mmCIF file of C-alpha atoms in Angstrom:
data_model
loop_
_atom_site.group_PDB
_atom_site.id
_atom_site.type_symbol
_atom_site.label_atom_id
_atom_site.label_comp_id
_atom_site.label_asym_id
_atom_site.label_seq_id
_atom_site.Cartn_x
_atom_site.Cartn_y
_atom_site.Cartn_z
ATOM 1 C CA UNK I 28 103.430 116.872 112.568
ATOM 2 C CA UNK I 29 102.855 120.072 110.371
ATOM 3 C CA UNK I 30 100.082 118.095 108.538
ATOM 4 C CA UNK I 31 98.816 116.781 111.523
ATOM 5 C CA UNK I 32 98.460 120.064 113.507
ATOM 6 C CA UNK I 33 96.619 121.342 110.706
ATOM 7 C CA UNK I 34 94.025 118.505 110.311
ATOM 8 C CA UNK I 35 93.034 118.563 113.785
ATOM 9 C CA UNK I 36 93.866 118.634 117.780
ATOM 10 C CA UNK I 37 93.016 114.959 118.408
ATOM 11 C CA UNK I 38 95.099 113.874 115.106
ATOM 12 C CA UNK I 39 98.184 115.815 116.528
ATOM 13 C CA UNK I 40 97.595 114.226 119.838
ATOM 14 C CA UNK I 41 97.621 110.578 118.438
ATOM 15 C CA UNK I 42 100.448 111.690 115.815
ATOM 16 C CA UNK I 43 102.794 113.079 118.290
ATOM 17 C CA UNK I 44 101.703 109.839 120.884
ATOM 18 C CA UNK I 45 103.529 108.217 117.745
ATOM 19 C CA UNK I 46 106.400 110.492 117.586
ATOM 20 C CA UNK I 47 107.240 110.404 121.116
ATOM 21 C CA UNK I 48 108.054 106.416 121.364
ATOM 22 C CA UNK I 49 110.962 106.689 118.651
ATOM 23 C CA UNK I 50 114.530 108.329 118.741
ATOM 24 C CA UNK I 51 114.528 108.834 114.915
ATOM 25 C CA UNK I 52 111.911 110.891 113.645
ATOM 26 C CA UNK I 53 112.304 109.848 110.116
ATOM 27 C CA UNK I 54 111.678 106.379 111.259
ATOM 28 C CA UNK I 55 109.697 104.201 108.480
ATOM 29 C CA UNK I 56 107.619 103.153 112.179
ATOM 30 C CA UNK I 57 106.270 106.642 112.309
ATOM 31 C CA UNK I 58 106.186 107.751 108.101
ATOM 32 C CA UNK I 59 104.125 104.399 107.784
ATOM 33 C CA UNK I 60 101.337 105.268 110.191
ATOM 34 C CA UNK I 61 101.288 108.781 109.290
ATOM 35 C CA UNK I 62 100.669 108.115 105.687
ATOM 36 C CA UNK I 63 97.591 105.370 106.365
ATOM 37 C CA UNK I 64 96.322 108.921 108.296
ATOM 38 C CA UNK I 65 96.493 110.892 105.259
ATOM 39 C CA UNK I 66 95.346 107.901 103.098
ATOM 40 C CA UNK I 67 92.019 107.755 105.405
ATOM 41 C CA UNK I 68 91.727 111.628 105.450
ATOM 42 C CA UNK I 69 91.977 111.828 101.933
ATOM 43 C CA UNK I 70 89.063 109.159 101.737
ATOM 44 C CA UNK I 71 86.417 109.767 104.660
ATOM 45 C CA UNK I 72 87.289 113.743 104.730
ATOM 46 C CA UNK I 73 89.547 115.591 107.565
ATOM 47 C CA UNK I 74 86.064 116.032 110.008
ATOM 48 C CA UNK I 75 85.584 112.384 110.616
ATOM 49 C CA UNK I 76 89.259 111.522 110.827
ATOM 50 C CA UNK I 77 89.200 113.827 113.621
ATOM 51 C CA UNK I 78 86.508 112.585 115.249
ATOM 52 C CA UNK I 79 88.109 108.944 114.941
ATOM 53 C CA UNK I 80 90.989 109.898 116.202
ATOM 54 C CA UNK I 81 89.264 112.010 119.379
ATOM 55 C CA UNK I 82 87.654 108.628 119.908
ATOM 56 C CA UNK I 83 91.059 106.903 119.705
ATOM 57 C CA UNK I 84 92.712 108.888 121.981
ATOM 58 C CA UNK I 85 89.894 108.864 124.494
ATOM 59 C CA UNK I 86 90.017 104.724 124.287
ATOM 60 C CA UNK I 87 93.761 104.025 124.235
ATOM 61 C CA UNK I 88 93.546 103.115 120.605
ATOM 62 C CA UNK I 89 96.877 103.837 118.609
ATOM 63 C CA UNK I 90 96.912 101.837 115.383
ATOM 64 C CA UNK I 91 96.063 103.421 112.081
ATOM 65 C CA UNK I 92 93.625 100.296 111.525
ATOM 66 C CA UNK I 93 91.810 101.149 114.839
ATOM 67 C CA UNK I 94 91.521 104.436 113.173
ATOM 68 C CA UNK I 95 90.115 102.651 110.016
ATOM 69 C CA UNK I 96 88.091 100.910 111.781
ATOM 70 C CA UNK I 97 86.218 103.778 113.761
ATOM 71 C CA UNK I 98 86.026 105.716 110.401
ATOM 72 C CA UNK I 99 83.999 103.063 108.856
ATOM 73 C CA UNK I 100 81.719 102.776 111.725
ATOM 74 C CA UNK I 101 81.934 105.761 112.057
ATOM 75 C CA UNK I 102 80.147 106.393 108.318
ATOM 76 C CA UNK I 103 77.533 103.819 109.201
ATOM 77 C CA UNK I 104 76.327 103.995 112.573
ATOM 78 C CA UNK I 105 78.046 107.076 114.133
ATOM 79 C CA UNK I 106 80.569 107.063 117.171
ATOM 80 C CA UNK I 107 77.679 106.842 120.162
ATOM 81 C CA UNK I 108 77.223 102.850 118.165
ATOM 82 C CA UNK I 109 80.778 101.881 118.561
ATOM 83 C CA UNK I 110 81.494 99.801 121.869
ATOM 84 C CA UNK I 111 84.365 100.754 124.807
ATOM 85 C CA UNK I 112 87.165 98.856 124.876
ATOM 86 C CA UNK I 113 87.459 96.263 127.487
ATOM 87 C CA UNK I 114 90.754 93.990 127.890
ATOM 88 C CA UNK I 115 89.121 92.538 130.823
ATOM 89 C CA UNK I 116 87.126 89.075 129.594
ATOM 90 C CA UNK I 117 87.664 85.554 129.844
ATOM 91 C CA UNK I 118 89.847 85.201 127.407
ATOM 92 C CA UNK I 119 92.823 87.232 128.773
ATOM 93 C CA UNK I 120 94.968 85.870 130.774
ATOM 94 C CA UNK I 121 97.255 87.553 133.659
ATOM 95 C CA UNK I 122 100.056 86.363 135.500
ATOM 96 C CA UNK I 123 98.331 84.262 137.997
ATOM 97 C CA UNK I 124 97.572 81.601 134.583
ATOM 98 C CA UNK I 125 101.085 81.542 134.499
ATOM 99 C CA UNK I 126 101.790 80.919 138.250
ATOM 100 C CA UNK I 127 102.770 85.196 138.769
ATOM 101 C CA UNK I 128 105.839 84.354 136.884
ATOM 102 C CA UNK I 129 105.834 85.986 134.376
ATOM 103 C CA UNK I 130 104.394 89.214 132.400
ATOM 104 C CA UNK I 131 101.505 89.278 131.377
#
């Protein structure tokens, strides 16, 4: 979290999003993530990690390979290029495939 907090607002956001779904904060589920953070810091620089992860946490996007992702489009075609995400399409389906039965 220290490393985090000092990186940038939107990283602490996403890192403590991270932080508050376990019990054990020296959890390999949360060291994991956190290090693929510092891995892509370390590459693409602490300014567009930042950015990626304001874009994350404005998009529900919570993986550290969503964050990879937006970094690298990030270095080609800027943020504005990247498209919303939208669960809603065809190829989803709900509970009323399944008869409202069951979760979907």
């Amino acid at each position: 979290m220290k490393w985090a907090k000092n990186t940038g607002e939107s990283v602490e956001k996403l890192v403590a999003k991270w932080y508050s779904k376990t019990a054990n904060a020296k959890s390999r589920a949360i060291g994991k993530p956190c290090m693929a953070l510092m891995k892509l810091s370390t590459k693409n620089g602490e300014d567009v990690l930042a950015d990626a992860c304001e874009y994350a946490n404005l998009h529900g996007l919570t993986t550290p390979s969503d964050i990879a992702i937006i970094t690298a489009r990030n270095d080609a075609d800027g943020l504005d290029e990247l498209p919303s995400v939208n669960v809603a399409h065809q190829n989803i389906r709900g509970a009323d495939y399944f008869g409202g039965h069951h979760e979907a």
